[in-house]
Each structure stands twice: as C-alpha cells, then as structure tokens.
Amino acid sequence: MTRERLYLFDTTLRDGAQTNGVDFTLNDKLAIAKMLDELGIDYVEGGYPGANPIDTQLFAEDRQLAATFTAFGMTRRPGRSASNDPGLAALLEARADAICFVAKSWDYHVRVALETTPEENLNSIRESIRAAKSRGREVLLDCEHFFDGYKANPQFALACAEAAYREGARWIVLCDTNGGALPHEVEKIVGDVVKIIPGDHVGIHVHNDTEQAVANSLAAVRAGARQIQGTLNGLGERCGNANLVSIIPTLKLKAEFAHRFDIAVSDAQLKRLAHASHTLDEMLNRAPNRHAPYVGESAFATKAGIHASAIMKEPATYEHVPPERIGNRRKLLVSDQGGRSNVLAELDRIGIATEKDDERVTRLLEEVKRREASGYAYEAADASFELLARRMLEKVPNYFNVEKFDVNIEQRENALGQRVTVSLAVVKVKVDGGHLISAAEGNGPVNALDLALRKDLGKYQSYISGLELTDYRVRILNGGTEAVTRVLIESQDETGERWTTVGVSPNIIDASFQALMDSIVYKLMRSGAPT
Ligand SMILES: [Zn+2]
C-alpha cells in the first residue's frame, strides 16, 4: 500500500517565540533552525521579517536549510495596493523559500479589527498571494480564527480559504487561534473544508488552550488535512501550540498513522527527538519537563516492584512504545516501594554485573530502604544511587578528601551604603598527599561552598571544568522528632549529560555538601579520572 505524505511545519521560531519569558537571539534562532533541519522537519518558519531587527537579520541571508525556510507576515493592508505596502515589501525581500501569510477568516474580525469589508479582505488575500507567487515563492495562507469564523459564518470562512487556493497558494492552513476548539469539531469542520479544497493542500495550526492541541491536529489529519503546524515542546503564547515532540512519535509509532502516512522524519532522526527537546529547554534555561510524553525522564519510569519484574521479562507489558525509538530510556525507580527486581534492573542499566542471588544486592536494597526512611530520595537521584551501588558492590576510588570547610555569612554595608549579604566559603582539600586551600565568595552559602570546592582540585581540575549545576531543590521533611532537609542537585557536563544527586541532613549546608560531593565524584568517575 502506498502511503500518503504528511508534512510537518515548525513555528517554534515565530509562534513559539511568543511564549512568556522566551527571547530568542539571532544565534538561538540559527541553532534551533539547524536542529529542526536535522530532525527532518519539512518547513521551518523563522519569523517575521520587517517586524523586528533579529527577524530581519535572520532573513537577510540564505540560511541553507534542507527544510523550506519560511517567512511570516500579513497580507497587504486594506485600502492599499500590494506595491504600496512596506510590510508586504519587507516580506517579499526576505531570503525565504516560502511565505506564510496570515489573513482574517472570521467576518467579525474583518469588521471589528480590520474595519473593512469582506470583499476587501478577499482582495487582499488574492493580491498578496499573487505578489509572492510572482517572486517565485511557495505560498501558505494561515486562516486566522478559522474555526471560530466557520462556526459564525461558514460561507465567509470558506470563501477566504477558497480564494487563496484558487490564487495558487500551496497550503491553506486552518488556524484555531484562540485554542478553544474540540477534536470532534475540528474533525467535522476540516471534513467540510476538504470537500472544497483538496486535503493535500490543507494544513492545521492549533493552540493548546483546552490541552487538546495534539488531539486536534490528529483529528484534522483523520479528516483529510496533510500538513501539521506546531512547535518544539509545545512552546507558544498562553498555553502553547500543538507540540510536535508528541505529534512526531505518534505519527511514526502508532499504527493508525504509521500505516497510512509517511513523514520526512526517519527512524534515525526520531531517535534524536528526546535530545532535541532537552536541548531546547537548556537553551531556554529551563529544567526539562520530567513528565513530558515520549521524551520526559519519567515517560518510561516505573515505580512499583511488581511492574518492574514484568517489565524486565517483557517490556511491552507496561510500555506503549519502546523508549529507545525516541532516544529515551526505560527507568526503573529504586524506591521504598520497589523490590529486588528494581534494584537488579537499575544495576543492569548502569552496567554492574550481579549473580541472581547475590548477597550484596540484598545488602544494597536494605541500605537504600534504610536511607530512604531517613529522607534520601534515590528515585530522583540516579547518580547518588549509582555511587552508593558501586561503593557497596565494587569500589569507588577515593579521589580526594575534604578535610574541613567553613562557610561564613555576613551582612554589612557596601561602598554605596547598601545593605548586602555576602557568603564566603573556605575549603581545605587533600589530593595526592598534598593540601589545597580554596576560598570563594558566593551569592549564598551553598553557592560559595560549591565555588570553593570546585576551584582547585589539583590534578582533577581539568576533569570537572565542564561541570555545571543546573538545578537546586530543597525540601524540608518532617520525619520523626526533628525536621531534616533534603537537597537535590542537578548537574550537567560539557557533553550535555545530566545527573542528579541527593544529600540529607538537619543542616541545609551539610545536605548540600553531600549532594555536591556526590556530583563531583560522579563526574570524576564518569570521566575515568585516574586515582
Ligand atoms: Zn498560532
């Protein structure tokens, strides 16, 4: 059976850039465009040339993408000619393969927002498409508020779409701009549209305001649309856009879609999806969503012991797709609910060989349970678990010893007469029989301690220079007679690998110190530092 081609259009750099707190630089945009290209996305929408300096610069050069590099902008303004509209001129000047115009398709918006007539709106669509086509560009038309417009006045909404199609637009994109449509409505309305415009010219662009953007996109495909627009990690204004990171694996791995459609993303490219998703979060300085479908750290994590033993025998028992397909991995959480099979699976993953009835595994399991009862959380701290396991089952080199540390917090007036609080940490470390003393100031006591610890580790310094703390979480636990503090520290290195370590103590500095030490020792071990 020949499969139909389904196209993916990414708008992370345009619609995704509307996300609160997201501000892409030119270099960010170039890096993301390259990443999208490497993933096999068909269309990469770069932005809005003429609207801001970064987007104008982005389109000032040919960016040499395999994808169709697309510029976004408005159709010509009402009451002007196409040749006398600076916005349209900037769009036509852009070094883009395609132009995606946005136009009103809801008569209410034409009247209230544009203050013009339905006929003038249709003329603006036709003339803008004609101008772009005469410059040799592929043209797309985003029909803004299409679904709301269709509900209010189907004739007018369809007239806008049809005018664009007749004028030669390659794609007529139906937009749920306010994000309120539901899957059955999308399926019905797209079904109506494809009676007039062939489905292989119809695209879908939806927002996630009822958390159904992915479902709505798939509903549109079921009804006949053949282009899906979305963003990486569902970035976008308000509640975001349709999340391509969830849509792509669904199209590739779910039989209903995989049997009917081809997308340009290959199996090898699909394996990079988790990495791409996490890389974008890193660029935005956000911790990746652990619970993200397909790519999140917890997407294939199983906690209870009985499930874990089944998963080890037959992964499909508790997994809807194989995690490796998306570049994710199976994770069996080691926790007080888990039993021996969890620990065995985790040891297997980190590459520690054990015998079936190994006594040491029993001791490790008991130690994990004892520590978790006192506040440790190994299911969230894979690196601390690995260190504990290696210490009990193998050997972890004693790279260095911290002989003592001292942290001071001082509040005083600075030279400008402002009250400031400064922290100073001094660390005395023994490496290779020699003593090293480092001091560092930080914006808080833990920061100062971290900086002092990593300032000079003698011959190990080069192994930890790429180490960076990316997240620091503190929780006060009320267990037994006194409150204890649990600190989780997430680190990453120059290769992009991330790991989490844990420390527990009634004293927050001490808990942080434990987690910091685990992180450094883990990094030395991973890097194969000599003893
Ligand atoms: Zn949008």
Short mmCIF file of C-alpha atoms and ligand atoms in Angstrom, two decimals:
data_model
loop_
_atom_site.label_atom_id
_atom_site.label_comp_id
_atom_site.label_asym_id
_atom_site.label_seq_id
_atom_site.Cartn_x
_atom_site.Cartn_y
_atom_site.Cartn_z
CA MET A 1 0.00 0.00 0.00
CA THR A 2 1.39 3.40 -0.88
CA ARG A 3 1.36 5.80 1.97
CA GLU A 4 0.32 9.40 1.75
CA ARG A 5 2.80 12.12 2.52
CA LEU A 6 2.15 14.20 5.62
CA TYR A 7 4.12 17.42 6.06
CA LEU A 8 5.42 18.98 9.27
CA PHE A 9 5.68 22.72 9.67
CA ASP A 10 7.54 24.08 12.69
CA THR A 11 6.78 27.54 14.06
CA THR A 12 8.91 27.45 17.23
CA LEU A 13 10.85 30.48 16.00
CA ARG A 14 7.73 32.52 15.21
CA ASP A 15 4.67 31.45 17.22
CA GLY A 16 6.83 29.70 19.82
CA ALA A 17 8.74 32.94 20.35
CA GLN A 18 5.50 34.43 21.72
CA THR A 19 5.93 32.34 24.87
CA ASN A 20 6.13 34.35 28.05
CA GLY A 21 9.78 34.67 29.05
CA VAL A 22 11.19 33.45 25.74
CA ASP A 23 13.50 35.79 23.91
CA PHE A 24 15.49 34.21 21.10
CA THR A 25 18.71 35.83 19.94
CA LEU A 26 19.77 35.52 16.32
CA ASN A 27 22.20 32.76 17.32
CA ASP A 28 19.46 30.91 19.21
CA LYS A 29 17.27 31.05 16.13
CA LEU A 30 20.03 29.77 13.87
CA ALA A 31 20.83 26.93 16.28
CA ILE A 32 17.17 25.92 16.58
CA ALA A 33 16.66 26.10 12.80
CA LYS A 34 19.63 23.78 12.34
CA MET A 35 18.27 21.37 14.95
CA LEU A 36 14.84 21.32 13.25
CA ASP A 37 16.54 20.72 9.92
CA GLU A 38 18.47 17.79 11.35
CA LEU A 39 15.25 16.34 12.74
CA GLY A 40 13.76 16.25 9.24
CA ILE A 41 11.05 18.91 9.62
CA ASP A 42 9.68 19.97 6.20
CA TYR A 43 9.06 23.64 6.90
CA VAL A 44 10.92 25.89 9.34
CA GLU A 45 9.20 29.19 9.93
CA GLY A 46 11.88 31.66 11.02
CA GLY A 47 9.92 34.74 11.96
CA TYR A 48 8.51 37.99 10.86
CA PRO A 49 10.97 39.91 8.64
CA GLY A 50 10.49 43.65 8.87
CA ALA A 51 8.78 43.39 12.26
CA ASN A 52 11.92 43.32 14.40
CA PRO A 53 15.68 43.59 13.80
CA ILE A 54 16.50 39.97 14.69
CA ASP A 55 13.98 38.53 12.23
CA THR A 56 15.03 40.97 9.53
CA GLN A 57 18.63 39.88 10.04
CA LEU A 58 17.64 36.21 10.06
CA PHE A 59 16.16 36.61 6.59
CA ALA A 60 18.94 38.83 5.25
CA GLU A 61 20.94 35.77 4.20
CA ASP A 62 20.21 32.44 2.61
CA ARG A 63 20.32 30.09 5.60
CA GLN A 64 20.98 26.98 3.51
CA LEU A 65 18.47 24.67 5.14
CA ALA A 66 17.22 21.45 3.63
CA ALA A 67 13.82 22.45 5.03
CA THR A 68 11.66 25.03 3.31
CA PHE A 69 12.66 28.17 5.17
CA THR A 70 9.53 30.26 5.62
CA ALA A 71 8.92 33.91 6.37
CA PHE A 72 5.72 35.01 8.07
CA GLY A 73 3.76 38.21 7.61
CA MET A 74 0.43 39.85 6.98
CA THR A 75 -1.42 40.12 3.74
CA ARG A 76 -1.46 43.64 2.34
CA ARG A 77 -3.29 46.18 4.42
CA PRO A 78 -6.85 47.08 3.44
CA GLY A 79 -7.15 50.12 1.23
CA ARG A 80 -3.57 49.91 -0.05
CA SER A 81 -2.17 48.39 -3.19
CA ALA A 82 0.22 45.48 -2.89
CA SER A 83 3.02 47.61 -4.34
CA ASN A 84 2.47 50.32 -1.75
CA ASP A 85 2.65 48.30 1.45
CA PRO A 86 6.01 48.42 3.31
CA GLY A 87 5.19 45.32 5.39
CA LEU A 88 4.49 43.25 2.32
CA ALA A 89 7.58 44.65 0.60
CA ALA A 90 9.83 43.55 3.51
CA LEU A 91 8.29 40.09 3.32
CA LEU A 92 8.92 39.84 -0.42
CA GLU A 93 12.54 40.95 0.09
CA ALA A 94 13.24 38.23 2.67
CA ARG A 95 15.59 35.42 1.65
CA ALA A 96 12.98 32.75 2.22
CA ASP A 97 11.82 29.76 0.19
CA ALA A 98 8.22 30.25 1.20
CA ILE A 99 5.99 32.97 2.57
CA CYS A 100 3.25 32.24 5.05
CA PHE A 101 0.64 34.99 5.05
CA VAL A 102 -1.83 35.43 7.83
CA ALA A 103 -5.30 36.72 7.00
CA LYS A 104 -8.60 37.07 8.77
CA SER A 105 -11.23 34.45 8.02
CA TRP A 106 -13.79 35.42 10.66
CA ASP A 107 -16.15 38.14 9.39
CA TYR A 108 -16.43 39.54 12.94
CA HIS A 109 -12.66 40.25 12.97
CA VAL A 110 -12.78 41.74 9.48
CA ARG A 111 -15.42 44.18 10.67
CA VAL A 112 -14.09 44.98 14.15
CA ALA A 113 -10.31 44.58 13.91
CA LEU A 114 -9.63 45.42 10.26
CA GLU A 115 -12.58 47.80 9.87
CA THR A 116 -13.01 46.79 6.29
CA THR A 117 -15.41 44.85 4.08
CA PRO A 118 -15.45 41.10 3.44
CA GLU A 119 -14.75 41.75 -0.24
CA GLU A 120 -11.67 43.89 0.51
CA ASN A 121 -10.38 41.10 2.79
CA LEU A 122 -10.69 38.62 -0.07
CA ASN A 123 -8.94 41.02 -2.46
CA SER A 124 -6.09 41.47 -0.01
CA ILE A 125 -5.65 37.69 0.17
CA ARG A 126 -5.65 37.32 -3.61
CA GLU A 127 -3.28 40.20 -4.34
CA SER A 128 -0.79 39.24 -1.62
CA ILE A 129 -0.60 35.67 -2.89
CA ARG A 130 -0.22 36.89 -6.44
CA ALA A 131 2.66 39.20 -5.44
CA ALA A 132 4.51 36.42 -3.59
CA LYS A 133 4.00 33.92 -6.38
CA SER A 134 5.31 36.39 -8.93
CA ARG A 135 8.52 36.47 -6.85
CA GLY A 136 8.77 32.70 -7.17
CA ARG A 137 7.86 31.90 -3.59
CA GLU A 138 5.84 28.97 -2.34
CA VAL A 139 2.85 30.46 -0.56
CA LEU A 140 0.90 29.43 2.50
CA LEU A 141 -2.12 31.20 3.93
CA ASP A 142 -2.83 31.00 7.65
CA CYS A 143 -6.58 31.49 8.00
CA GLU A 144 -6.68 33.14 11.40
CA HIS A 145 -9.59 32.22 13.72
CA PHE A 146 -10.79 29.80 11.05
CA PHE A 147 -12.74 27.51 13.38
CA ASP A 148 -14.48 30.31 15.28
CA GLY A 149 -15.07 32.06 11.96
CA TYR A 150 -16.53 28.93 10.43
CA LYS A 151 -18.91 28.46 13.35
CA ALA A 152 -20.10 32.08 12.96
CA ASN A 153 -20.19 32.36 9.18
CA PRO A 154 -19.12 29.25 7.25
CA GLN A 155 -19.62 30.85 3.82
CA PHE A 156 -17.18 33.67 4.53
CA ALA A 157 -14.55 31.47 6.21
CA LEU A 158 -14.66 29.08 3.24
CA ALA A 159 -14.55 31.97 0.77
CA CYS A 160 -11.24 33.15 2.30
CA ALA A 161 -9.75 29.66 2.09
CA GLU A 162 -11.02 29.10 -1.41
CA ALA A 163 -9.78 32.48 -2.69
CA ALA A 164 -6.26 31.55 -1.55
CA TYR A 165 -6.45 28.11 -3.11
CA ARG A 166 -7.71 29.47 -6.44
CA GLU A 167 -4.94 32.05 -6.45
CA GLY A 168 -2.39 29.20 -6.20
CA ALA A 169 -1.43 29.05 -2.53
CA ARG A 170 0.28 25.70 -1.89
CA TRP A 171 -1.24 25.37 1.58
CA ILE A 172 -4.40 26.71 3.16
CA VAL A 173 -3.78 26.48 6.89
CA LEU A 174 -6.79 26.35 9.19
CA CYS A 175 -5.94 28.04 12.48
CA ASP A 176 -7.56 27.61 15.86
CA THR A 177 -6.08 30.87 17.01
CA ASN A 178 -7.92 31.11 20.32
CA GLY A 179 -7.32 27.43 21.02
CA GLY A 180 -10.85 26.63 22.12
CA ALA A 181 -11.89 24.07 19.50
CA LEU A 182 -12.50 20.45 20.44
CA PRO A 183 -11.38 17.40 18.45
CA HIS A 184 -14.83 16.41 17.16
CA GLU A 185 -15.42 19.99 15.96
CA VAL A 186 -12.06 20.09 14.21
CA GLU A 187 -12.72 16.76 12.53
CA LYS A 188 -16.14 17.93 11.32
CA ILE A 189 -15.02 21.34 10.05
CA VAL A 190 -11.86 20.07 8.33
CA GLY A 191 -14.07 17.42 6.75
CA ASP A 192 -16.24 20.20 5.32
CA VAL A 193 -13.24 22.14 4.02
CA VAL A 194 -11.69 19.21 2.16
CA LYS A 195 -14.88 18.87 0.12
CA ILE A 196 -13.88 22.20 -1.47
CA ILE A 197 -10.08 22.25 -1.17
CA PRO A 198 -8.12 19.02 -1.68
CA GLY A 199 -6.78 17.74 1.66
CA ASP A 200 -3.20 17.68 0.38
CA HIS A 201 -3.45 21.48 0.29
CA VAL A 202 -4.90 21.83 3.78
CA GLY A 203 -2.89 22.43 6.94
CA ILE A 204 -3.80 22.61 10.62
CA HIS A 205 -2.46 25.12 13.17
CA VAL A 206 -3.89 24.84 16.65
CA HIS A 207 -3.29 26.24 20.10
CA ASN A 208 -3.47 24.30 23.31
CA ASP A 209 -5.99 26.22 25.40
CA THR A 210 -8.06 23.13 26.20
CA GLU A 211 -4.97 20.90 26.25
CA GLN A 212 -6.11 19.23 23.06
CA ALA A 213 -3.78 20.75 20.50
CA VAL A 214 -2.17 17.38 19.75
CA ALA A 215 -5.57 15.65 19.59
CA ASN A 216 -6.95 18.44 17.40
CA SER A 217 -4.00 18.16 15.00
CA LEU A 218 -4.52 14.42 14.68
CA ALA A 219 -8.28 14.90 14.25
CA ALA A 220 -7.58 17.24 11.34
CA VAL A 221 -5.33 14.64 9.72
CA ARG A 222 -8.04 12.00 10.14
CA ALA A 223 -10.43 14.36 8.37
CA GLY A 224 -8.02 14.93 5.48
CA ALA A 225 -5.53 17.70 6.32
CA ARG A 226 -1.98 16.89 5.25
CA GLN A 227 0.16 19.50 6.96
CA ILE A 228 0.56 19.90 10.71
CA GLN A 229 1.94 23.07 12.22
CA GLY A 230 3.35 23.06 15.72
CA THR A 231 6.32 23.88 17.91
CA LEU A 232 9.00 22.01 19.81
CA ASN A 233 7.90 21.24 23.37
CA GLY A 234 4.60 22.98 22.57
CA LEU A 235 6.10 26.43 23.07
CA GLY A 236 3.72 29.24 22.34
CA GLU A 237 1.61 32.04 23.69
CA ARG A 238 -0.73 31.32 26.64
CA CYS A 239 -0.97 27.51 26.88
CA GLY A 240 1.21 26.91 23.85
CA ASN A 241 0.90 25.46 20.35
CA ALA A 242 0.49 21.87 19.21
CA ASN A 243 3.54 20.00 20.48
CA LEU A 244 5.49 18.45 17.59
CA VAL A 245 7.55 16.47 20.10
CA SER A 246 4.40 14.50 20.94
CA ILE A 247 2.96 14.52 17.42
CA ILE A 248 6.03 13.17 15.60
CA PRO A 249 6.38 9.91 17.57
CA THR A 250 2.62 9.39 17.44
CA LEU A 251 2.74 9.62 13.64
CA LYS A 252 5.77 7.34 13.47
CA LEU A 253 4.88 4.74 16.08
CA LYS A 254 1.09 4.44 16.17
CA ALA A 255 -0.24 2.03 13.58
CA GLU A 256 -3.21 4.13 12.50
CA PHE A 257 -0.89 6.89 11.29
CA ALA A 258 2.29 4.94 10.58
CA HIS A 259 0.48 2.64 8.14
CA ARG A 260 -1.23 5.46 6.28
CA PHE A 261 1.36 8.22 6.21
CA ASP A 262 4.98 8.96 5.52
CA ILE A 263 6.69 11.87 7.20
CA ALA A 264 10.16 13.15 6.40
CA VAL A 265 11.46 12.27 9.87
CA SER A 266 13.41 9.00 9.55
CA ASP A 267 13.77 6.35 12.26
CA ALA A 268 17.30 7.59 12.91
CA GLN A 269 16.07 11.18 13.22
CA LEU A 270 13.31 10.08 15.58
CA LYS A 271 16.00 8.77 17.93
CA ARG A 272 17.28 12.33 18.33
CA LEU A 273 13.91 13.68 19.41
CA ALA A 274 14.42 13.43 23.18
CA HIS A 275 17.79 15.09 22.85
CA ALA A 276 16.39 17.90 20.69
CA SER A 277 13.59 18.52 23.17
CA HIS A 278 16.03 18.72 26.10
CA THR A 279 18.46 20.89 24.15
CA LEU A 280 15.74 23.47 23.54
CA ASP A 281 14.94 23.54 27.27
CA GLU A 282 18.60 24.08 28.02
CA MET A 283 18.76 26.99 25.62
CA LEU A 284 15.78 28.48 27.45
CA ASN A 285 17.45 27.68 30.77
CA ARG A 286 14.55 25.56 31.89
CA ALA A 287 14.62 22.16 33.51
CA PRO A 288 13.06 19.71 31.01
CA ASN A 289 9.57 18.55 31.93
CA ARG A 290 10.09 15.14 33.53
CA HIS A 291 6.54 14.12 32.70
CA ALA A 292 6.59 15.09 29.02
CA PRO A 293 5.09 12.27 26.93
CA TYR A 294 7.66 10.19 24.98
CA VAL A 295 10.71 12.32 25.89
CA GLY A 296 10.38 13.11 29.62
CA GLU A 297 12.63 11.48 32.14
CA SER A 298 9.59 9.86 33.76
CA ALA A 299 7.86 8.88 30.50
CA PHE A 300 9.15 5.32 30.84
CA ALA A 301 9.74 5.21 34.57
CA THR A 302 8.06 2.53 36.61
CA LYS A 303 7.95 2.53 40.34
CA ALA A 304 6.24 -0.48 41.83
CA GLY A 305 8.26 -3.68 42.21
CA ILE A 306 5.68 -5.99 40.68
CA HIS A 307 5.60 -3.93 37.47
CA ALA A 308 9.37 -3.81 37.34
CA SER A 309 9.73 -7.57 37.34
CA ALA A 310 7.22 -7.83 34.49
CA ILE A 311 8.98 -5.11 32.51
CA MET A 312 12.30 -6.88 32.83
CA LYS A 313 10.77 -10.04 31.39
CA GLU A 314 8.75 -8.31 28.68
CA PRO A 315 9.00 -4.51 28.30
CA ALA A 316 5.77 -4.28 26.27
CA THR A 317 3.78 -5.24 29.37
CA TYR A 318 3.96 -1.70 30.74
CA GLU A 319 5.21 0.43 27.82
CA HIS A 320 3.10 1.77 24.97
CA VAL A 321 6.13 2.19 22.69
CA PRO A 322 9.81 1.23 23.04
CA PRO A 323 11.60 4.21 24.66
CA GLU A 324 14.75 3.77 22.54
CA ARG A 325 12.77 4.68 19.42
CA ILE A 326 12.57 8.30 20.61
CA GLY A 327 16.01 8.34 22.20
CA ASN A 328 14.62 7.96 25.70
CA ARG A 329 15.28 5.12 28.10
CA ARG A 330 13.45 2.80 30.41
CA LYS A 331 13.89 3.69 34.03
CA LEU A 332 13.00 1.54 36.95
CA LEU A 333 12.73 3.65 40.01
CA VAL A 334 14.57 2.49 43.01
CA SER A 335 12.40 3.37 45.94
CA ASP A 336 10.94 2.00 49.11
CA GLN A 337 8.01 0.66 47.11
CA GLY A 338 10.31 -1.19 44.78
CA GLY A 339 11.82 -4.51 45.49
CA ARG A 340 14.77 -6.52 44.40
CA SER A 341 13.80 -6.54 40.74
CA ASN A 342 14.01 -2.73 40.55
CA VAL A 343 17.49 -2.72 42.02
CA LEU A 344 18.60 -5.53 39.72
CA ALA A 345 17.29 -3.73 36.65
CA GLU A 346 18.96 -0.49 37.69
CA LEU A 347 22.27 -2.30 38.31
CA ASP A 348 21.93 -3.88 34.90
CA ARG A 349 21.40 -0.48 33.29
CA ILE A 350 24.45 1.09 34.90
CA GLY A 351 26.48 -1.97 34.00
CA ILE A 352 27.18 -3.69 37.30
CA ALA A 353 27.13 -7.46 36.89
CA THR A 354 25.46 -9.43 39.66
CA GLU A 355 24.52 -13.02 40.30
CA LYS A 356 20.89 -13.93 40.74
CA ASP A 357 21.06 -14.49 44.49
CA ASP A 358 23.88 -12.08 45.18
CA GLU A 359 24.06 -11.31 48.91
CA ARG A 360 25.42 -7.84 48.12
CA VAL A 361 22.22 -6.93 46.29
CA THR A 362 20.24 -7.75 49.42
CA ARG A 363 22.54 -5.51 51.46
CA LEU A 364 22.24 -2.70 48.90
CA LEU A 365 18.45 -2.96 48.92
CA GLU A 366 18.43 -2.78 52.72
CA GLU A 367 20.74 0.22 52.68
CA VAL A 368 18.54 2.01 50.11
CA LYS A 369 15.46 1.35 52.26
CA ARG A 370 17.23 2.49 55.42
CA ARG A 371 18.38 5.71 53.74
CA GLU A 372 15.05 6.43 52.11
CA ALA A 373 13.40 6.08 55.51
CA SER A 374 15.73 8.82 56.76
CA GLY A 375 14.89 11.16 53.87
CA TYR A 376 17.03 10.23 50.85
CA ALA A 377 15.22 10.01 47.51
CA TYR A 378 17.14 7.76 45.17
CA GLU A 379 14.44 7.58 42.55
CA ALA A 380 15.15 11.24 41.84
CA ALA A 381 18.92 10.94 42.25
CA ASP A 382 20.26 8.41 39.78
CA ALA A 383 23.89 9.45 40.21
CA SER A 384 23.82 9.14 44.00
CA PHE A 385 22.26 5.71 43.60
CA GLU A 386 24.98 4.65 41.20
CA LEU A 387 27.69 5.83 43.61
CA LEU A 388 26.06 4.03 46.52
CA ALA A 389 25.75 0.84 44.46
CA ARG A 390 29.31 0.99 43.20
CA ARG A 391 30.62 1.67 46.70
CA MET A 392 28.81 -1.36 48.08
CA LEU A 393 29.29 -3.71 45.15
CA GLU A 394 32.53 -2.64 43.58
CA LYS A 395 34.81 0.16 44.55
CA VAL A 396 34.75 3.90 44.01
CA PRO A 397 38.20 5.50 44.14
CA ASN A 398 38.89 7.93 46.92
CA TYR A 399 39.91 10.77 44.61
CA PHE A 400 40.23 13.45 47.26
CA ASN A 401 39.28 14.23 50.84
CA VAL A 402 37.70 17.38 52.14
CA GLU A 403 39.48 17.81 55.45
CA LYS A 404 37.36 20.73 56.52
CA PHE A 405 35.22 23.53 55.27
CA ASP A 406 34.00 26.75 56.72
CA VAL A 407 31.12 28.90 55.50
CA ASN A 408 30.57 32.44 56.70
CA ILE A 409 27.60 34.67 56.11
CA GLU A 410 27.99 38.35 56.71
CA GLN A 411 25.59 41.23 56.34
CA ARG A 412 27.17 44.64 56.02
CA GLU A 413 27.08 47.93 54.17
CA ASN A 414 28.87 48.12 50.86
CA ALA A 415 30.71 51.15 49.46
CA LEU A 416 27.41 52.57 48.18
CA GLY A 417 25.86 52.37 51.61
CA GLN A 418 23.52 49.49 50.68
CA ARG A 419 22.93 46.52 52.97
CA VAL A 420 24.35 43.41 51.33
CA THR A 421 24.65 39.82 52.48
CA VAL A 422 27.77 38.01 51.32
CA SER A 423 28.82 34.43 51.84
CA LEU A 424 32.40 33.24 51.98
CA ALA A 425 33.47 29.60 51.93
CA VAL A 426 36.91 28.18 52.64
CA VAL A 427 37.65 24.55 51.79
CA LYS A 428 40.69 22.50 52.71
CA VAL A 429 41.17 19.51 50.42
CA LYS A 430 43.73 16.72 50.43
CA VAL A 431 44.68 15.49 46.96
CA ASP A 432 47.55 13.07 46.37
CA GLY A 433 49.05 13.71 49.81
CA GLY A 434 49.14 17.49 49.26
CA HIS A 435 46.85 20.08 50.81
CA LEU A 436 44.95 22.66 48.80
CA ILE A 437 43.04 25.56 50.30
CA SER A 438 40.46 27.46 48.27
CA ALA A 439 38.20 30.33 49.17
CA ALA A 440 35.27 31.73 47.22
CA GLU A 441 32.53 34.30 47.67
CA GLY A 442 29.04 33.45 46.52
CA ASN A 443 25.58 34.95 46.42
CA GLY A 444 24.59 32.42 49.07
CA PRO A 445 26.32 29.92 51.34
CA VAL A 446 25.75 26.91 49.08
CA ASN A 447 26.91 28.81 46.02
CA ALA A 448 30.08 29.90 47.88
CA LEU A 449 30.75 26.35 49.05
CA ASP A 450 30.24 24.98 45.55
CA LEU A 451 32.59 27.54 44.02
CA ALA A 452 35.28 26.94 46.64
CA LEU A 453 35.01 23.15 46.29
CA ARG A 454 35.40 23.23 42.53
CA LYS A 455 38.01 25.99 42.46
CA ASP A 456 41.10 23.83 42.84
CA LEU A 457 41.11 20.05 42.89
CA GLY A 458 44.72 19.82 41.72
CA LYS A 459 45.20 17.13 39.08
CA TYR A 460 41.42 16.58 38.90
CA GLN A 461 40.59 20.15 37.99
CA SER A 462 40.57 19.53 34.24
CA TYR A 463 38.04 16.68 34.69
CA ILE A 464 35.47 18.90 36.36
CA SER A 465 35.95 22.14 34.42
CA GLY A 466 32.85 21.41 32.28
CA LEU A 467 30.72 20.61 35.33
CA GLU A 468 27.83 22.95 35.93
CA LEU A 469 24.96 22.96 38.43
CA THR A 470 21.68 23.36 36.59
CA ASP A 471 19.09 22.93 39.31
CA TYR A 472 18.99 23.03 43.09
CA ARG A 473 15.95 21.94 45.03
CA VAL A 474 15.40 21.94 48.75
CA ARG A 475 12.69 20.23 50.74
CA ILE A 476 12.12 20.20 54.46
CA LEU A 477 10.90 16.80 55.58
CA ASN A 478 9.14 16.25 58.85
CA GLY A 479 10.15 12.79 59.89
CA GLY A 480 10.40 11.54 63.45
CA THR A 481 11.34 14.06 66.09
CA GLU A 482 13.22 16.64 64.04
CA ALA A 483 12.89 18.20 60.63
CA VAL A 484 15.51 17.22 58.08
CA THR A 485 16.46 18.93 54.85
CA ARG A 486 16.71 17.09 51.56
CA VAL A 487 18.73 18.72 48.80
CA LEU A 488 18.62 17.55 45.20
CA ILE A 489 21.23 18.94 42.86
CA GLU A 490 21.09 18.52 39.11
CA SER A 491 24.36 18.83 37.24
CA GLN A 492 25.43 18.66 33.66
CA ASP A 493 28.72 18.47 31.85
CA GLU A 494 30.22 19.61 28.56
CA THR A 495 28.71 16.62 26.73
CA GLY A 496 25.18 17.59 27.80
CA GLU A 497 24.84 14.61 30.14
CA ARG A 498 22.70 15.39 33.19
CA TRP A 499 22.62 13.67 36.55
CA THR A 500 21.04 14.26 39.93
CA THR A 501 22.50 13.77 43.38
CA VAL A 502 20.98 13.92 46.83
CA GLY A 503 22.01 14.91 50.33
CA VAL A 504 20.07 14.75 53.60
CA SER A 505 20.83 16.37 56.94
CA PRO A 506 19.19 18.52 59.61
CA ASN A 507 21.60 21.19 58.34
CA ILE A 508 20.99 22.57 54.85
CA ILE A 509 24.69 23.31 54.24
CA ASP A 510 25.63 19.77 55.17
CA ALA A 511 22.88 18.30 52.95
CA SER A 512 24.07 20.48 50.07
CA PHE A 513 27.68 19.47 50.70
CA GLN A 514 26.78 15.78 50.38
CA ALA A 515 24.96 16.33 47.12
CA LEU A 516 27.80 18.50 45.74
CA MET A 517 30.40 15.89 46.68
CA ASP A 518 28.39 13.12 45.02
CA SER A 519 28.10 15.20 41.88
CA ILE A 520 31.85 15.86 41.68
CA VAL A 521 32.82 12.25 42.43
CA TYR A 522 30.27 11.01 39.89
CA LYS A 523 31.75 13.28 37.24
CA LEU A 524 35.31 12.12 38.04
CA MET A 525 34.20 8.51 37.82
CA ARG A 526 32.36 9.05 34.50
CA SER A 527 35.37 10.85 33.05
CA GLY A 528 37.69 8.00 34.03
CA ALA A 529 39.86 10.27 36.19
CA PRO A 530 42.96 8.44 37.47
CA THR A 531 43.25 7.64 41.17
ZN ZN B 1 -0.65 30.48 16.25
#
